[in-house]
Coordinates of C-alpha atoms in Angstrom, one line a residue:
M866 CA 13.8 -5.0 11.6
T867 CA 17.4 -5.2 12.7
G868 CA 17.6 -1.5 13.9
T869 CA 20.9 -0.7 12.3
G870 CA 19.3 1.1 9.3
T871 CA 21.0 -1.4 7.0
Q872 CA 20.8 -5.0 6.1
D873 CA 24.5 -5.7 5.8
D874 CA 24.4 -8.0 9.0
V875 CA 22.9 -10.7 6.8
G876 CA 25.8 -12.7 5.5
E877 CA 26.3 -14.0 2.0
A878 CA 26.3 -17.6 3.5
D879 CA 23.0 -17.0 5.2
V880 CA 21.1 -14.9 2.3
P881 CA 17.6 -16.4 1.8
S882 CA 15.3 -16.5 -1.1
P883 CA 14.1 -13.2 -2.0
M884 CA 10.7 -14.5 -1.3
D885 CA 11.7 -14.6 2.5
L886 CA 9.0 -12.9 4.8
H887 CA 11.7 -11.0 6.7
P888 CA 12.3 -7.7 5.4
D889 CA 16.0 -7.7 6.2
R890 CA 16.7 -10.9 4.8
R891 CA 14.5 -10.0 1.8
V892 CA 16.7 -6.9 1.2
A893 CA 19.9 -8.9 1.5
A894 CA 18.6 -11.4 -1.4
M895 CA 17.5 -8.7 -3.8
R896 CA 20.9 -7.0 -3.3
R897 CA 22.4 -10.2 -4.5
L898 CA 20.1 -10.5 -7.6
R899 CA 20.7 -6.8 -8.4
G900 CA 24.3 -7.8 -8.8
E901 CA 23.3 -10.4 -11.4
G902 CA 21.5 -8.3 -13.8
P903 CA 18.5 -5.9 -14.3
V904 CA 16.2 -8.7 -15.0
V905 CA 16.9 -12.2 -13.7
P906 CA 15.0 -15.6 -13.1
L907 CA 13.2 -16.0 -10.2
P908 CA 12.7 -19.8 -9.4
E909 CA 11.4 -19.4 -6.1
A910 CA 8.3 -17.9 -7.3
G911 CA 7.6 -20.2 -10.2
P912 CA 8.2 -19.8 -14.1
V913 CA 8.7 -15.9 -13.8
V914 CA 11.5 -13.5 -14.3
A915 CA 12.1 -10.5 -12.0
A916 CA 13.0 -6.8 -12.7
V917 CA 15.1 -5.9 -9.8
R918 CA 17.2 -2.9 -10.5
Y919 CA 15.5 0.5 -10.6
E920 CA 15.9 1.3 -14.3
A921 CA 14.2 -2.1 -15.1
V922 CA 11.5 -1.8 -12.7
N923 CA 10.8 1.8 -13.7
A924 CA 10.7 1.1 -17.3
G925 CA 8.7 -2.0 -17.0
L926 CA 6.0 -0.4 -15.0
R927 CA 6.0 2.7 -17.7
R928 CA 5.6 0.3 -20.6
I929 CA 1.9 -0.4 -20.2
D930 CA 1.4 -1.6 -23.8
D931 CA 4.2 -4.4 -23.2
F932 CA 3.5 -5.4 -19.5
G933 CA -0.1 -5.5 -18.1
G934 CA -2.8 -7.2 -16.5
S935 CA -2.7 -8.7 -13.0
V936 CA -2.0 -12.2 -11.7
G937 CA -5.0 -14.3 -11.2
Q938 CA -7.5 -12.3 -13.4
D939 CA -6.6 -13.3 -17.2
D940 CA -9.6 -15.2 -17.6
V941 CA -12.2 -12.9 -15.8
A942 CA -14.5 -10.9 -18.0
D943 CA -13.6 -7.1 -18.2
V944 CA -16.7 -6.1 -16.2
D945 CA -15.6 -8.2 -13.3
K946 CA -12.0 -7.0 -13.4
H947 CA -10.5 -4.2 -10.9
V948 CA -8.6 -1.5 -12.4
A949 CA -5.1 -2.9 -12.0
A950 CA -6.2 -6.1 -13.8
L951 CA -7.6 -4.1 -17.0
R952 CA -5.7 -3.6 -20.1
E953 CA -5.8 -0.4 -22.6
P954 CA -7.8 1.0 -23.5
A955 CA -10.2 -0.1 -20.8
H956 CA -7.7 0.6 -18.1
S957 CA -7.4 4.4 -18.7
Q958 CA -11.1 4.8 -19.2
V959 CA -11.9 3.3 -15.4
R960 CA -8.8 5.0 -14.2
R961 CA -10.1 8.5 -15.1
V962 CA -13.2 7.7 -13.1
I963 CA -11.0 6.6 -10.2
N964 CA -8.9 9.6 -10.5
G965 CA -12.1 11.8 -9.9
V966 CA -12.8 9.9 -7.0
V967 CA -9.6 10.1 -5.1
A968 CA -7.9 13.0 -6.8
F969 CA -5.9 15.2 -4.2
H970 CA -8.8 17.9 -4.0
K971 CA -11.3 15.4 -3.4
S972 CA -9.1 13.7 -0.6
Q973 CA -8.6 17.2 1.0
Q974 CA -12.1 17.3 1.6
I975 CA -11.9 14.6 4.3
E976 CA -8.9 16.1 6.0
P977 CA -10.8 17.7 9.0
Y978 CA -12.4 14.4 9.5
L979 CA -9.2 12.5 9.3
Q980 CA -7.8 15.2 12.0
G981 CA -10.6 14.6 14.5
L982 CA -10.2 10.6 14.0
V983 CA -6.4 11.0 14.6
D984 CA -7.1 13.3 17.7
S985 CA -9.4 10.7 19.0
T986 CA -7.5 7.6 18.5
L987 CA -4.2 9.5 19.8
D988 CA -6.5 10.1 23.2
D989 CA -7.0 6.6 23.7
F990 CA -3.7 5.4 22.6
L991 CA -2.0 7.8 25.3
A992 CA -4.4 6.8 28.0
E993 CA -3.6 2.9 27.4
A994 CA 0.0 3.7 27.4
A995 CA -0.1 5.5 30.7
T996 CA -1.5 2.3 32.3
A997 CA 0.7 -0.3 30.3
G998 CA 4.2 0.7 31.7
D999 CA 7.1 -1.3 30.5
A1000 CA 4.7 -3.7 28.8
G1001 CA 3.9 -1.1 26.2
V1002 CA 1.0 -0.7 23.9
D1003 CA 0.8 -1.9 20.4
L1004 CA 1.0 1.2 18.0
V1005 CA -0.3 -1.0 14.9
A1006 CA -3.5 -2.0 16.6
H1007 CA -4.1 1.5 18.1
L1008 CA -3.3 3.9 15.5
A1009 CA -2.1 2.2 12.3
S1010 CA -5.2 0.0 12.1
P1011 CA -8.2 2.3 12.5
L1012 CA -7.2 5.2 10.4
P1013 CA -7.1 3.9 6.6
P1014 CA -10.5 1.9 6.7
S1015 CA -12.2 4.6 8.3
A1016 CA -10.8 6.9 5.8
M1017 CA -12.1 4.9 3.1
A1018 CA -15.5 4.4 4.5
R1019 CA -15.9 8.1 4.6
L1020 CA -14.6 8.5 1.3
M1021 CA -17.1 5.8 0.0
G1022 CA -20.0 7.2 1.8
F1023 CA -20.4 3.7 3.6
P1024 CA -21.4 3.4 7.5
E1025 CA -18.3 4.4 9.5
E1026 CA -19.1 1.9 12.1
D1027 CA -18.4 -0.9 9.4
A1028 CA -15.0 0.2 8.7
A1029 CA -13.5 -2.2 11.6
R1030 CA -15.0 -5.2 9.6
Y1031 CA -12.9 -4.4 6.5
Y1032 CA -9.7 -6.1 7.7
E1033 CA -11.4 -9.5 8.4
W1034 CA -13.0 -9.5 5.1
L1035 CA -9.7 -8.4 3.3
R1036 CA -7.7 -11.3 5.1
E1037 CA -10.1 -13.7 3.6
S1038 CA -10.0 -12.5 0.2
G1039 CA -6.4 -12.0 0.1
G1040 CA -5.9 -15.6 1.0
R1041 CA -8.2 -16.6 -1.9
M1042 CA -6.5 -14.2 -4.6
Q1043 CA -3.0 -15.7 -3.3
Q1044 CA -4.4 -19.2 -3.7
A1045 CA -5.5 -18.7 -7.3
A1046 CA -2.4 -16.9 -8.0
Q1047 CA -0.2 -19.8 -7.1
T1048 CA -2.5 -22.3 -8.9
G1049 CA -2.5 -20.5 -12.0
K1050 CA -6.1 -19.9 -11.7
S1051 CA -8.4 -16.9 -12.3
I1052 CA -10.7 -15.5 -9.9
A1053 CA -13.0 -12.3 -9.9
I1054 CA -12.3 -10.1 -7.0
A1055 CA -15.9 -10.3 -6.3
D1056 CA -15.7 -14.1 -5.9
A1057 CA -12.8 -13.7 -3.2
N1058 CA -14.8 -12.9 -0.3
P1059 CA -18.9 -13.4 -0.7
R1060 CA -19.3 -11.3 2.6
L1061 CA -17.5 -8.2 1.3
T1062 CA -19.1 -8.4 -2.0
A1063 CA -22.6 -8.5 -0.6
Y1064 CA -22.0 -5.7 1.7
V1065 CA -20.8 -3.5 -1.4
D1066 CA -23.8 -4.7 -3.6
E1067 CA -26.0 -3.5 -0.6
Q1068 CA -24.5 -0.1 -0.5
I1069 CA -25.2 -0.1 -4.2
A1070 CA -28.8 -1.1 -4.0
A1071 CA -29.4 1.3 -1.1
R1072 CA -28.0 4.2 -3.0
R1073 CA -30.1 3.4 -5.9
A1074 CA -33.3 3.1 -4.2
L1075 CA -32.9 6.9 -3.4
S1076 CA -33.9 9.5 -6.1
Q1077 CA -30.7 10.8 -7.7
D1078 CA -31.3 14.3 -6.1
E1079 CA -30.9 12.6 -2.8
W1080 CA -27.5 11.1 -3.3
P1081 CA -24.7 12.4 -1.2
Q1082 CA -21.5 13.8 -2.9
D1083 CA -19.2 10.9 -2.2
A1084 CA -17.4 8.2 -4.1
L1085 CA -20.1 5.8 -4.3
T1086 CA -22.2 8.4 -6.2
R1087 CA -19.4 9.6 -8.2
F1088 CA -19.0 5.7 -9.3
L1089 CA -22.7 5.4 -10.0
R1090 CA -23.0 8.9 -12.1
A1091 CA -19.6 8.0 -14.2
E1092 CA -19.7 7.3 -17.8
I1093 CA -17.5 5.7 -20.4
D1094 CA -18.1 6.7 -23.8
G1095 CA -21.6 7.9 -23.0
E1096 CA -22.6 4.9 -21.0
P1097 CA -22.6 4.4 -17.4
L1098 CA -20.4 2.0 -15.4
D1099 CA -22.0 -1.3 -15.1
D1100 CA -22.7 -1.9 -11.3
R1101 CA -20.5 -5.2 -11.5
S1102 CA -17.8 -2.7 -12.7
V1103 CA -18.6 -0.4 -9.8
R1104 CA -18.5 -3.2 -7.4
A1105 CA -15.0 -4.6 -8.7
Q1106 CA -13.5 -1.0 -8.3
I1107 CA -14.8 -0.4 -5.0
L1108 CA -13.8 -3.8 -3.7
F1109 CA -10.2 -3.0 -5.2
M1110 CA -10.0 0.3 -3.5
I1111 CA -11.1 -1.0 -0.1
G1112 CA -8.3 -3.4 -0.5
A1113 CA -5.8 -1.3 -1.6
G1114 CA -6.6 1.8 0.5
T1115 CA -6.5 -0.1 3.9
D1116 CA -3.7 -2.8 4.5
T1117 CA -1.1 -0.8 2.4
T1118 CA -1.6 2.3 4.5
K1119 CA -1.7 0.4 7.7
N1120 CA 1.4 -1.2 6.9
L1121 CA 3.1 2.2 5.7
I1122 CA 2.2 3.6 9.2
G1123 CA 3.6 0.6 11.2
S1124 CA 6.8 0.8 8.9
L1125 CA 7.3 4.7 9.7
F1126 CA 6.8 4.3 13.4
D1127 CA 9.0 1.4 13.5
R1128 CA 11.8 3.3 11.7
L1129 CA 11.3 6.1 13.8
A1130 CA 11.4 4.3 17.1
R1131 CA 14.8 2.7 16.2
A1132 CA 16.1 6.3 15.1
P1133 CA 15.3 8.5 18.2
E1134 CA 17.7 11.2 16.6
A1135 CA 15.5 11.3 13.6
Y1136 CA 12.6 11.5 15.6
A1137 CA 13.9 14.3 17.6
A1138 CA 14.9 16.0 14.5
L1139 CA 11.3 15.9 13.1
R1140 CA 9.9 17.3 16.5
A1141 CA 12.3 20.3 15.8
D1142 CA 11.4 20.8 12.3
R1143 CA 7.9 19.7 11.2
S1144 CA 9.0 20.6 7.5
L1145 CA 10.8 17.3 7.4
V1146 CA 7.5 15.1 7.8
D1147 CA 7.2 14.9 4.0
A1148 CA 10.8 13.5 4.1
A1149 CA 10.3 10.9 6.6
V1150 CA 7.1 9.8 5.0
E1151 CA 8.7 9.4 1.7
E1152 CA 11.9 7.5 3.3
A1153 CA 9.3 5.1 4.8
L1154 CA 7.8 4.4 1.5
R1155 CA 11.0 4.1 -0.1
L1156 CA 12.6 1.8 2.4
D1157 CA 9.6 -0.5 3.1
A1158 CA 7.3 -0.3 0.2
P1159 CA 4.0 -1.7 1.4
A1160 CA 3.5 -3.4 -1.8
Q1161 CA 6.9 -5.3 -2.8
F1162 CA 6.2 -6.2 -6.1
M1163 CA 3.5 -6.2 -8.7
V1164 CA 3.1 -8.9 -11.2
R1165 CA 2.6 -8.2 -15.0
T1166 CA 2.3 -10.3 -17.9
C1167 CA 4.1 -9.9 -21.1
Q1168 CA 1.8 -8.9 -24.0
H1169 CA 4.3 -9.8 -26.9
A1170 CA 7.6 -11.0 -27.3
T1171 CA 10.0 -8.0 -26.4
E1172 CA 13.0 -7.2 -24.0
L1173 CA 13.4 -5.2 -20.9
E1174 CA 16.7 -3.9 -20.1
G1175 CA 18.4 -6.2 -22.7
T1176 CA 16.8 -9.2 -21.5
P1177 CA 14.2 -11.2 -24.0
I1178 CA 10.8 -11.6 -22.4
E1179 CA 8.4 -14.1 -24.2
R1180 CA 4.8 -13.5 -24.8
G1181 CA 2.6 -14.6 -21.8
Q1182 CA 5.9 -14.6 -19.3
R1183 CA 5.0 -13.5 -15.6
V1184 CA 7.1 -10.6 -14.9
F1185 CA 8.0 -9.4 -11.2
M1186 CA 8.4 -5.8 -10.9
C1187 CA 10.5 -5.8 -7.7
I1188 CA 9.6 -2.3 -6.2
G1189 CA 11.1 -3.1 -2.9
S1190 CA 14.3 -4.1 -4.6
A1191 CA 14.3 -1.0 -6.9
N1192 CA 13.8 1.3 -4.0
H1193 CA 17.2 -0.2 -2.3
D1194 CA 19.3 0.1 -5.4
D1195 CA 22.4 1.8 -4.4
A1196 CA 23.2 3.0 -8.0
V1197 CA 20.3 5.4 -7.6
F1198 CA 20.2 6.1 -3.9
D1199 CA 23.0 7.0 -1.7
D1200 CA 23.3 4.8 1.5
A1201 CA 20.3 3.1 -0.1
D1202 CA 19.4 1.1 2.8
E1203 CA 19.7 4.0 5.2
F1204 CA 16.6 6.1 6.5
R1205 CA 17.7 9.8 5.9
L1206 CA 15.5 12.8 6.4
D1207 CA 18.2 14.9 4.1
R1208 CA 17.8 12.6 1.0
E1209 CA 17.8 14.9 -1.9
K1210 CA 16.7 12.2 -4.5
A1211 CA 13.3 10.5 -3.3
D1212 CA 12.0 9.0 -6.6
H1213 CA 10.9 6.0 -5.3
L1214 CA 8.5 3.5 -7.0
S1215 CA 6.5 2.6 -4.2
F1216 CA 3.3 3.9 -5.7
G1217 CA 4.1 2.6 -9.3
S1218 CA 5.5 4.8 -12.1
G1219 CA 4.3 6.4 -15.3
S1220 CA 0.6 6.5 -16.3
H1221 CA -0.5 3.8 -13.9
I1222 CA 0.8 5.3 -11.0
C1223 CA -1.3 4.8 -7.9
A1224 CA -4.5 6.7 -7.9
G1225 CA -4.7 6.7 -4.2
A1226 CA -1.1 8.1 -3.5
A1227 CA -2.4 11.5 -2.3
L1228 CA -5.0 10.1 0.3
A1229 CA -2.3 7.6 1.7
R1230 CA 0.0 10.5 2.1
L1231 CA -2.5 12.6 3.7
E1232 CA -3.6 10.0 6.4
V1233 CA 0.2 9.2 7.2
R1234 CA 1.1 12.9 7.3
T1235 CA -1.9 13.7 9.5
L1236 CA -1.0 10.9 12.3
L1237 CA 2.4 11.9 12.2
R1238 CA 2.3 15.6 12.7
S1239 CA -0.4 15.0 15.5
F1240 CA 2.0 12.2 17.1
L1241 CA 5.0 14.7 17.1
G1242 CA 2.9 17.4 19.1
R1243 CA 2.0 14.9 21.9
V1244 CA 5.0 12.4 22.2
V1245 CA 8.2 13.6 23.1
A1246 CA 10.1 10.4 22.8
F1247 CA 9.1 6.7 22.8
H1248 CA 11.0 3.3 22.3
L1249 CA 10.2 -0.3 21.2
V1250 CA 9.5 -2.8 23.8
D1251 CA 11.7 -5.2 22.2
P1252 CA 13.8 -3.9 19.3
D1253 CA 14.8 -7.5 18.3
H1254 CA 11.5 -8.7 17.8
F1255 CA 9.7 -8.1 14.4
E1256 CA 6.9 -10.1 13.2
P1257 CA 6.5 -9.7 9.3
R1258 CA 3.3 -10.0 7.3
P1259 CA 2.5 -13.5 6.1
S1260 CA 3.2 -12.7 2.5
P1261 CA 6.4 -11.6 1.0
M1262 CA 4.3 -9.3 -1.5
S1263 CA 3.5 -7.0 1.7
Q1264 CA 5.6 -5.3 4.2
G1265 CA 4.9 -3.7 7.5
P1266 CA 4.8 -5.0 11.2
I1267 CA 2.0 -6.9 12.6
E1268 CA 2.7 -5.5 15.9
L1269 CA 4.6 -2.6 17.0
R1270 CA 4.7 -2.5 20.9
V1271 CA 5.9 0.8 22.3
V1272 CA 6.5 2.5 25.5
L1273 CA 6.3 6.4 25.7
D1274 CA 9.1 7.9 27.5
E1275 CA 7.8 11.3 27.7
V1276 CA 4.5 13.0 26.5
A1277 CA 4.0 16.6 25.7
P1278 CA 2.4 18.6 28.7

């Protein structure tokens, strides 16, 4: 990113599409759209409208009976839909199951594991940084990437040695899901990557081959024992939710970690403040979430003719809930484009809003806080090898650096 903490250096004559891949340019484009209204056409993305101001995005995400579903999932049977694609009442029923799997107290049970994983990855990171010199070491590859899939494997009860394979599988499934969305077709999440689907099916089958008194207390067991209206979840539904959780709980958290450390590398005074006062860690994580929402927008379908912040919306209309734009709305956030540890209002929408807020928010925060606190204790100062270089994600829906090469200026004794 620019390193200035703002995007004002992108001139109006150079304002690109709001679907631009580079975060700074996308922020500038969204600023222009917010000036046009709370809900505006978005021809760059097809026949859709976009909620771009905070109040419109917040209201749209909360109005689950008016705006629901998920792009590319309309013609998929409910049993094969992931929770984000389900409409009421099925969504709330499955959501309660997932809440029980990743609720805060459940996430806390893996905190000792996370701390041990962070400590070992930091050991390797520091060792490589010590020999890399001015060439630096990639923080995304060495710190941001290993933690989320390993945490998800631990939560699910899957073999932890398989976690590194998740990203390869998810890249393939993400590409197929995006292609389906762009062509207006529907695709079940299980059809997006046969290899990942077969892997999850194998884990379910292996668990069912055991007697229930041998089942460990993990997420997979909770799914298999869950009931809705007295009936157990179909294994196809269990599979769909696990596939979704693996996707939602890996790339997004990795991107958040990358964005947070990118911000701190560009703001050494903020990093120094964190080292001096660890009570600011939560503020740093929330600012990274606000400024660099890992999921920049959510796509909803209007369920019946209605309006959103005064703009008429027809039944069947696709609506982009532009979280990244809402989080930069200067009508809500002072110095909206600035990374500030003293921000009093941090009601960002990065995890959604209302009753459908992300069930995995607590786990994601736990992972990032654990890493940041340990990093603060072992690294005194660090900087980017090339502050002018920022390679964005290949989709405007996601935000986070692909690579973050840093040099450690001083490590703690």
